[in-house]
Tab-separated table of C-alpha atoms in Angstrom:
chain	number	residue	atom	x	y	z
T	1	UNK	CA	-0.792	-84.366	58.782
T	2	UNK	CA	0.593	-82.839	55.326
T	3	UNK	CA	4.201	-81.138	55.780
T	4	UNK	CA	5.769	-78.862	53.493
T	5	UNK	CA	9.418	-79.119	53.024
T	6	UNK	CA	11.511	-76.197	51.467
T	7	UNK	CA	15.196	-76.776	50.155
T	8	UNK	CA	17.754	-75.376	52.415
T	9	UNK	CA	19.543	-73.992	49.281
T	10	UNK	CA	17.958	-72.190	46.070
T	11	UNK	CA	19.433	-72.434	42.379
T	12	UNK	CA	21.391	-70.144	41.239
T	13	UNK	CA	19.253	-68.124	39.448
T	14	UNK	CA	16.631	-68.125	42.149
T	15	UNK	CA	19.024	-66.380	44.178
T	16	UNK	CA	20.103	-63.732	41.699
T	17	UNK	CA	16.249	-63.106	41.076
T	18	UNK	CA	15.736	-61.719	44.926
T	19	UNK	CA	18.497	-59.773	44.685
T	20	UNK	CA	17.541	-58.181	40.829
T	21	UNK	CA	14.214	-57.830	41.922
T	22	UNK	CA	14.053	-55.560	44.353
T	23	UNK	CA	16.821	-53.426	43.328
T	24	UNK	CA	15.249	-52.923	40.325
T	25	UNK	CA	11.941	-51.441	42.592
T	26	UNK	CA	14.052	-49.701	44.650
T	27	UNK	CA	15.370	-47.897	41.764
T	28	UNK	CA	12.098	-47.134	39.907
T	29	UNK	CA	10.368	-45.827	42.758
T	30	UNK	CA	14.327	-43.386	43.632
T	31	UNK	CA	13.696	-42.110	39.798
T	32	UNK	CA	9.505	-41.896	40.044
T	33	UNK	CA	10.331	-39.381	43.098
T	34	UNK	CA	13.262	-37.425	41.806
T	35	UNK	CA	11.973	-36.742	38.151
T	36	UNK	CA	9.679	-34.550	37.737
T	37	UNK	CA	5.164	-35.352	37.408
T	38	UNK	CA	4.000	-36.046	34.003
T	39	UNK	CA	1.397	-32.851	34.770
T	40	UNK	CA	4.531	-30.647	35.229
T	41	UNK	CA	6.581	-31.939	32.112
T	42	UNK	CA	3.020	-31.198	30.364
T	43	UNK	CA	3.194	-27.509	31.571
T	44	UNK	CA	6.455	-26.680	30.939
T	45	UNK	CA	6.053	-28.114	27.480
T	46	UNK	CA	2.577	-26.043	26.943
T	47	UNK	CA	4.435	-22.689	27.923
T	48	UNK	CA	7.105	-23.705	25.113
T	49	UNK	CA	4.489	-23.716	22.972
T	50	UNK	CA	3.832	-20.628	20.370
T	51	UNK	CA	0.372	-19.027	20.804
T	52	UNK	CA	-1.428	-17.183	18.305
T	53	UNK	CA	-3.665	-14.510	19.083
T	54	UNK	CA	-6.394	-13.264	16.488
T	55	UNK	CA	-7.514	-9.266	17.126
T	56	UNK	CA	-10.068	-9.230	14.931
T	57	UNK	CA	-12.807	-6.164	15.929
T	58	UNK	CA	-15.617	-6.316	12.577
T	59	UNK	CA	-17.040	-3.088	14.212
T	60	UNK	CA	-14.130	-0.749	15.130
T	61	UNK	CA	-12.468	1.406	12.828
T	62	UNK	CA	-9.212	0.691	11.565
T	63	UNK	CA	-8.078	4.403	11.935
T	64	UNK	CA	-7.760	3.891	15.178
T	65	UNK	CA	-4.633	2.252	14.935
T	66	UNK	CA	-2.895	5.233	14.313
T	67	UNK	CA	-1.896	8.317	15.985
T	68	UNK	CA	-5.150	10.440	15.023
T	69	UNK	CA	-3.187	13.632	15.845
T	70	UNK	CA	-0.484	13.390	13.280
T	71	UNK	CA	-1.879	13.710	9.751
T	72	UNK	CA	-0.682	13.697	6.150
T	73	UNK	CA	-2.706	15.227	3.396
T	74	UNK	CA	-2.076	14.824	0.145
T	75	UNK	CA	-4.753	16.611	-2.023
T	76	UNK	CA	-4.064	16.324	-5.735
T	77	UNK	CA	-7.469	16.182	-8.478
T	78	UNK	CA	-5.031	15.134	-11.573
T	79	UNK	CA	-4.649	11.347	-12.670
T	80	UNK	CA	-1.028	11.788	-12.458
T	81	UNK	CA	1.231	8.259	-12.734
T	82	UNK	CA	3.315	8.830	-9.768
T	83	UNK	CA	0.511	9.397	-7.338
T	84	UNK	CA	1.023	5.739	-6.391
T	85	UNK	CA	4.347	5.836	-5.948
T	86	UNK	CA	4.859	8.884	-3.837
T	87	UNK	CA	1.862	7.843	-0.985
T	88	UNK	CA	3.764	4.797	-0.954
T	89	UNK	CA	6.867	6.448	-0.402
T	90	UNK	CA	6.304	9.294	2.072
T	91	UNK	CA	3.938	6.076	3.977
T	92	UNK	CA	7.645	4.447	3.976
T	93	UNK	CA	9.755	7.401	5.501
T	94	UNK	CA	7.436	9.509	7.911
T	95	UNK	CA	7.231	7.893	10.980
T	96	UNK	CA	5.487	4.958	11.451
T	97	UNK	CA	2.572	6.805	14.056
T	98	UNK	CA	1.128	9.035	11.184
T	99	UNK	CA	-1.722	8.214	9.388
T	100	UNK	CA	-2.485	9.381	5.663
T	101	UNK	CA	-4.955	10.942	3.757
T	102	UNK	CA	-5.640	11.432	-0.033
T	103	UNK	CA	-7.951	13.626	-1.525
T	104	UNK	CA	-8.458	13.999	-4.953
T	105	UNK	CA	-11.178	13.845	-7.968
T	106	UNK	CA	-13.474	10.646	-9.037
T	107	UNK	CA	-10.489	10.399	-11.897
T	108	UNK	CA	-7.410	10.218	-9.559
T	109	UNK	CA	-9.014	8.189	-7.150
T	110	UNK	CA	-9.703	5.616	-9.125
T	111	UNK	CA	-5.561	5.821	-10.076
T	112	UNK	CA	-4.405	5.790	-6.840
T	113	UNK	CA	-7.397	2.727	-5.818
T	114	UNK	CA	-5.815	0.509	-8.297
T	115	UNK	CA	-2.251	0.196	-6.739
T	116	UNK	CA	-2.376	-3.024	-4.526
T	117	UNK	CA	0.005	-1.846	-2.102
T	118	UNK	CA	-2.518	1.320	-1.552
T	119	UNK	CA	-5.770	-0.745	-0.798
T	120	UNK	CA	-3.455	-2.444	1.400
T	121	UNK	CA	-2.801	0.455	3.148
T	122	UNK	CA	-6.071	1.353	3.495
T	123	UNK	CA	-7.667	-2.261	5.037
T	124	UNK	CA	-5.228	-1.613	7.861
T	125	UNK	CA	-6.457	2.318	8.324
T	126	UNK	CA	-3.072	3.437	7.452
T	127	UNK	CA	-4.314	5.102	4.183
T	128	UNK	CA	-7.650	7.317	3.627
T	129	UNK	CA	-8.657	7.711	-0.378
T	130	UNK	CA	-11.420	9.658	-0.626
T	131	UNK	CA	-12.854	12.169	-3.532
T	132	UNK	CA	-13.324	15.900	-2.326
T	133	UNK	CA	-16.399	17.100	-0.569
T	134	UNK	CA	-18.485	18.372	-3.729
T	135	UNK	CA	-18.907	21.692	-2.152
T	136	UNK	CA	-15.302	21.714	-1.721
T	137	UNK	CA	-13.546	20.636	-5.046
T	138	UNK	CA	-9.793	20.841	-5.988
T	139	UNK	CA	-9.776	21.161	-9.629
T	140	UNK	CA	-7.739	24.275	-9.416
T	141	UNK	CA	-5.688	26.777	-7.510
T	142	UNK	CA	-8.551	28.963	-6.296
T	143	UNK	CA	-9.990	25.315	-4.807
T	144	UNK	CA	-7.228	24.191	-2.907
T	145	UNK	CA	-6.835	27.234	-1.565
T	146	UNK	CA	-10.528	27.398	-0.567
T	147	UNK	CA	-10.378	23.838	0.723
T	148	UNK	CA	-7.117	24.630	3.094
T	149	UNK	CA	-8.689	27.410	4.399
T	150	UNK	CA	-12.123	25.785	5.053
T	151	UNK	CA	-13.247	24.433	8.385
T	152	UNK	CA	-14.540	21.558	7.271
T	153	UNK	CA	-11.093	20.708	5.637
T	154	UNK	CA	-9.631	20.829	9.285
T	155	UNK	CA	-13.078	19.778	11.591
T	156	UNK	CA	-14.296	16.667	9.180
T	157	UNK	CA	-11.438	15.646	6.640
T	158	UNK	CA	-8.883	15.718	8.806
T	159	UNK	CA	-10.934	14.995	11.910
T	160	UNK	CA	-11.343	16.708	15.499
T	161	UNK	CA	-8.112	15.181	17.217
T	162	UNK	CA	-5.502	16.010	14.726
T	163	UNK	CA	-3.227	18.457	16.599
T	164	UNK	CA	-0.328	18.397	13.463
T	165	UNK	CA	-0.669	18.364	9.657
T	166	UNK	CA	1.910	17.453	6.733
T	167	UNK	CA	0.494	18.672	3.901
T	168	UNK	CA	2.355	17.565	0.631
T	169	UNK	CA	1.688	18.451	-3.024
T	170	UNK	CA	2.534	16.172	-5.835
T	171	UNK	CA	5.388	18.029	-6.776
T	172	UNK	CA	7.002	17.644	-3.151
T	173	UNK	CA	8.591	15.014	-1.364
T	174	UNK	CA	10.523	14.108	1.827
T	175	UNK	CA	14.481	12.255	2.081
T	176	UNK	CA	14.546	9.215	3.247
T	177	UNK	CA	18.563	9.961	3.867
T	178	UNK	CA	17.532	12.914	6.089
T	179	UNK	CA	18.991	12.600	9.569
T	180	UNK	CA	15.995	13.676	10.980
T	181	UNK	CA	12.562	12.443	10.992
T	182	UNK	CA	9.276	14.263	11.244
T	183	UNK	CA	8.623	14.308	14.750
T	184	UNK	CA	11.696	15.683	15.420
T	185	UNK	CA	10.238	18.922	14.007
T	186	UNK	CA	6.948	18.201	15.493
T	187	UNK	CA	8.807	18.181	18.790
T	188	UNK	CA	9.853	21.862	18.101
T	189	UNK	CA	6.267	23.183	18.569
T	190	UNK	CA	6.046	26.044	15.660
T	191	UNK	CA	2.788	26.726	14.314
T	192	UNK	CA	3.870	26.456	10.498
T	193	UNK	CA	7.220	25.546	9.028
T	194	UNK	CA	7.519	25.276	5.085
T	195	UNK	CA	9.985	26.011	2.523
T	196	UNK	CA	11.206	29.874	2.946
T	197	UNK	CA	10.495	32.505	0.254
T	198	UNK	CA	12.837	34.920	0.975
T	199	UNK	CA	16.078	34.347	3.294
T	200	UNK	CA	15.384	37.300	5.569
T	201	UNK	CA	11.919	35.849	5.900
T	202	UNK	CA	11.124	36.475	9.611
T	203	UNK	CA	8.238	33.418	9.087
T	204	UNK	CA	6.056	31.699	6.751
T	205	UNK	CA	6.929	29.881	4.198
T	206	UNK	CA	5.562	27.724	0.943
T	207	UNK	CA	2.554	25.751	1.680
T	208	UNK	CA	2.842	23.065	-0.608
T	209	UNK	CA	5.415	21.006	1.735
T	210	UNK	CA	4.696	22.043	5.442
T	211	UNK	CA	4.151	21.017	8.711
T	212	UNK	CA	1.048	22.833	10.361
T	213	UNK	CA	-0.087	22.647	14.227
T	214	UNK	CA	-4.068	22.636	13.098
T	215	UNK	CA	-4.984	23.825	16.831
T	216	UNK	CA	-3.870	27.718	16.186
T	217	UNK	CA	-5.607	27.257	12.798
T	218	UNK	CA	-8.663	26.065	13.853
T	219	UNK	CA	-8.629	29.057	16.506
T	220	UNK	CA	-7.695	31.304	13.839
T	221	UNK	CA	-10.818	30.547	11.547
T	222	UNK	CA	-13.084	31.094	14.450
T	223	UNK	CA	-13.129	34.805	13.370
T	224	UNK	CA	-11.201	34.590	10.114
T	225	UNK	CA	-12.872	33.667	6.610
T	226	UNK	CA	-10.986	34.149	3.373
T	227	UNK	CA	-13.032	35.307	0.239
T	228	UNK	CA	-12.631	34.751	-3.478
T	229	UNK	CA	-9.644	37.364	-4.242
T	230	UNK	CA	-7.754	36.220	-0.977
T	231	UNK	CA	-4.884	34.807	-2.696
T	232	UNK	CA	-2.896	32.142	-1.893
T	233	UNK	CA	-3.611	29.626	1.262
T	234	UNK	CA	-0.225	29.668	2.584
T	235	UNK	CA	0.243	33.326	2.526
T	236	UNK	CA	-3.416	34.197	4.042
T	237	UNK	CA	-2.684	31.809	6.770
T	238	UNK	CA	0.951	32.697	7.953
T	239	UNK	CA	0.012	36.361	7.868
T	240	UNK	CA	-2.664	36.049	10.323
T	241	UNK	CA	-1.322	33.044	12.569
T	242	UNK	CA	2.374	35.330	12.772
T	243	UNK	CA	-0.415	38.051	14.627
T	244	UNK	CA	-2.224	35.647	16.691
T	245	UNK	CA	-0.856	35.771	20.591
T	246	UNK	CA	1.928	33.477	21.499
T	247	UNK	CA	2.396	32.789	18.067
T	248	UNK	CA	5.535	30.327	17.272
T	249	UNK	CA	6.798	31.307	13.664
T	250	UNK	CA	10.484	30.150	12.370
T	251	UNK	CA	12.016	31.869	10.466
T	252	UNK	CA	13.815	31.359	6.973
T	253	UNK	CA	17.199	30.239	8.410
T	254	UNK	CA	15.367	27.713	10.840
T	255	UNK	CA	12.551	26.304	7.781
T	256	UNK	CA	15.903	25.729	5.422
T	257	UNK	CA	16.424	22.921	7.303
T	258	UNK	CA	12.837	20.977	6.865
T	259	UNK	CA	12.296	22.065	2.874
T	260	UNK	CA	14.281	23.209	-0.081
T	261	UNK	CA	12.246	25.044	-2.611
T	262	UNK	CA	14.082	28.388	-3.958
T	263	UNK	CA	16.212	28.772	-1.488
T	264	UNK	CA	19.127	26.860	-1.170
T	265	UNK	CA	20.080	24.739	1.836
T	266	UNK	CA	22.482	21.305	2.274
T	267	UNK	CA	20.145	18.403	2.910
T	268	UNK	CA	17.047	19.291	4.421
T	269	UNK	CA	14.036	16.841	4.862
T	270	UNK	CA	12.274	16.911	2.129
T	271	UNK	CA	11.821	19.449	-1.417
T	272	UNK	CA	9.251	21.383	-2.856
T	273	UNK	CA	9.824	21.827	-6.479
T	274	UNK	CA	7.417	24.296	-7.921
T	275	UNK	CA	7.725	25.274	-11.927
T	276	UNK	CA	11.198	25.934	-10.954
T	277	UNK	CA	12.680	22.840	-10.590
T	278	UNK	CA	10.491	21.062	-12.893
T	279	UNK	CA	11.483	23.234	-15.830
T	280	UNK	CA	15.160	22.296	-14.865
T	281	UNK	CA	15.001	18.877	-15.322
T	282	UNK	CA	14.113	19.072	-18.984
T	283	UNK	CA	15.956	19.111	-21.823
T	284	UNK	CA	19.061	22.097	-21.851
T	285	UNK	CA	17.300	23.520	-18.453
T	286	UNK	CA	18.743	25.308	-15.433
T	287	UNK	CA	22.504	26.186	-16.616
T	288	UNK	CA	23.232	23.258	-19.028
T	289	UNK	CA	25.706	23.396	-22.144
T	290	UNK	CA	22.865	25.614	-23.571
T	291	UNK	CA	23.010	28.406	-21.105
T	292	UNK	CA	20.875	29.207	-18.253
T	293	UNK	CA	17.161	28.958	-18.714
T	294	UNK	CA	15.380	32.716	-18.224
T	295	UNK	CA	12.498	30.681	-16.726
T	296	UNK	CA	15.278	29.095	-13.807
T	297	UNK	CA	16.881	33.149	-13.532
T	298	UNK	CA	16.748	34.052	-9.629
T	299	UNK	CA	16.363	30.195	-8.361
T	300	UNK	CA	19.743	29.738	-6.307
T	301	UNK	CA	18.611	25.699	-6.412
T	302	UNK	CA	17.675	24.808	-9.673
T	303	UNK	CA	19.730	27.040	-11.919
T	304	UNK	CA	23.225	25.195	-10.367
T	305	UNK	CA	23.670	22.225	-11.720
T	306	UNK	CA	26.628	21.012	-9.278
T	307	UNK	CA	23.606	21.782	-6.864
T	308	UNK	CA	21.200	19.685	-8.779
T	309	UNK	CA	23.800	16.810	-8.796
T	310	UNK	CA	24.130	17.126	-5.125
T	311	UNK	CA	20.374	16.859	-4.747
T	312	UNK	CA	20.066	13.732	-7.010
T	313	UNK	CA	22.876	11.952	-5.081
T	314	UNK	CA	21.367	12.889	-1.758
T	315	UNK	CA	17.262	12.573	-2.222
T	316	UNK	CA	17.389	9.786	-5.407
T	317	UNK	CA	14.097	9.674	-4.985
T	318	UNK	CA	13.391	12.823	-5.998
T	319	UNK	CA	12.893	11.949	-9.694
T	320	UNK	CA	9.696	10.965	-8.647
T	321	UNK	CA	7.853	13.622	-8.919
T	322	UNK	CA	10.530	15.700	-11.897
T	323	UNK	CA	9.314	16.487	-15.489
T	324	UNK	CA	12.572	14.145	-16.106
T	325	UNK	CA	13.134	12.874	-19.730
T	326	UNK	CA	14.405	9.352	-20.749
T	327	UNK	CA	17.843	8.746	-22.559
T	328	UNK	CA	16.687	7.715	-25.316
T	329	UNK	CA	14.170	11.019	-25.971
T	330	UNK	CA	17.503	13.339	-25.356
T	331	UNK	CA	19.852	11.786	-27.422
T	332	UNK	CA	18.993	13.748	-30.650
T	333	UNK	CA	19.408	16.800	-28.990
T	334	UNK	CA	22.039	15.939	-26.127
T	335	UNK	CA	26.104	17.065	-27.298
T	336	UNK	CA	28.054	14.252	-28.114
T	337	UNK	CA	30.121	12.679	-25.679
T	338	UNK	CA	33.904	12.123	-25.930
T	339	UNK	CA	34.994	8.843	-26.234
T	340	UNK	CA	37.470	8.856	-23.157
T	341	UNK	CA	34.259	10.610	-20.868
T	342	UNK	CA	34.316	9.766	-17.252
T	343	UNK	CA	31.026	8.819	-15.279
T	344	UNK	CA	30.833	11.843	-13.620
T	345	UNK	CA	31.251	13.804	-16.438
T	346	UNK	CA	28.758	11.984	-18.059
T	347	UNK	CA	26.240	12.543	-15.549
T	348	UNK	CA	26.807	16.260	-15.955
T	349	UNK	CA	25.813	16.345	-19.371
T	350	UNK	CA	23.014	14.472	-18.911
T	351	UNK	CA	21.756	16.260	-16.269
């Protein structure tokens, strides 16, 4: 019969291997249990993860994006330079809920189509460009005022759910130092605020910067038409909306506040030049070494220069949209300028 004999005593390092051994289990399996499952470090790490979403809808319109009850209209049919420039800047300061629209002639369009920034503005629904109905031009005056009093203007231009209108002319502009923003006069509920004409006006005001609540007009032109002789838009509509029952009109002292155009008031929102102001930013206009202009005589704004100053310093951008001339076209007919001059003084005789 075979026996097996084992050694009563192991080497050395036979020994130390049953002790390493299962010490060395004992402490995988302690850390297997007590850190965490590889499908749980997997998670964690997934959620840590950035995720990008793509909202792309081919068939829904990109207006839609935007608050379609707060409009801005700016209808202008001349190829001026600065159309560009002033969507772009009124896009940049009214708040960010508004949408825009731009109505002008084949010529103008094309100007304003061929600013990058603009068709930008337009892919995302911010922007509308469109030419004029044809039955509806704006190639003068008499047009504009035919188109603001129109229902299509305020039923299919501007569309059905637009409850508040800016409407802006190229020769107007809003502060984008103003302490206040748009809505804060939307928020204030009055039917029609624009730039006063008179400072006991008791309502109304100048057309070609205002904020207009398009519900009262809509229910105004529901028995109201205006005809060929019926003057100016702004004055046909303020007249009959003041009448209309639980009107909300402000008055001169309350519009100061939102626009500037002949009557003078310390940083509103925005300016409305008119021939005014842009005669005053030529050459010896509007109280300059020269004498005051007779075309600037009853304009409390324009004819001041300290007030012109202040208006430069406060609303820079207003240049924009002023008949302003380069240095180097006044300097045949500008004074000549001591040599110890300071800045400011400078600026006075340029300006």
């Amino acid at each position: 019969m075979l026996k097996l004999s084992l050694p009563r005593t192991l080497p050395n390092g036979d020994a130390r291997l049953l002790i390493v051994v299962p010490l060395s289990l004992l402490v995988v399996w302690t850390l297997a249990w007590l850190l965490p499952s590889p499908a749980h470090i997997q998670t964690q790490i997934s959620s840590r993860i950035p995720t990008v979403k793509i909202d792309y809808h081919p068939h829904r319109d990109p207006r839609s994006n935007w608050d379609q009850s707060r409009v801005a209209v700016l209808v202008e049919a001349r190829p001026l330079g600065q159309l560009s420039a002033l969507l772009l800047h009124m896009i940049s300061v009214v708040p960010p809920e508004w949408r825009f629209v731009y109505l002008g002639s084949a010529a103008s369009v094309a100007v304003v189509n061929a600013s990058l920034p603009v068709q930008l503005h337009q892919a995302t629904g911010k922007l509308e460009v469109r030419v004029t109905p044809p039955d509806l031009p704006a190639e003068s005056g008499a047009d504009i005022n035919k188109l603001l009093t129109s229902k299509t203007f305020y039923n299919d231009v501007i569309g059905f759910a637009a409850e508040w209108l800016l409407v802006f002319h190229a020769d107007s502009i809003l502060c984008a130092n103003s302490r206040v923003s748009l809505d804060d006069w939307v928020d204030q509920g009055w039917d029609w605020v624009g730039a006063p004409w008179q400072e006991t006006d008791n309502y109304g005001g100048h057309g070609g910067l205002s904020l207009r609540r398009v519900s009262r007009i809509r229910r105004l032109l529901e028995f109201q038409a205006t005809y060929p002789d019926s003057g100016a838009e702004d004055r046909w509509l303020v007249d009959r909306l003041a009448l209309m029952p639980g009107a909300r009109m402000a008055n001169a002292s309350v519009e100061g506040a939102f626009c500037v155009g002949d009557i003078w008031h310390h940083q509103p929102l925005g300016y409305h030049l008119g021939h005014k102001a842009l005669h005053a930013a030529n050459i010896g206009g509007g109280g300059g070494p020269e004498g005051p202009d007779e075309n600037l005589r009853g304009s409390a704004v324009w004819q001041d220069m300290a007030r012109r100053l202040a208006i430069y310093e406060y609303c820079p951008e207003i240049k924009l949209i002023m008949e302003m001339k380069l240095e180097r076209q006044r300097c045949e007919v500008a004074p000549p300028v001591p040599v110890a001059v300071k800045p400011a003084d400078l600026l006075a005789v340029r300006s």
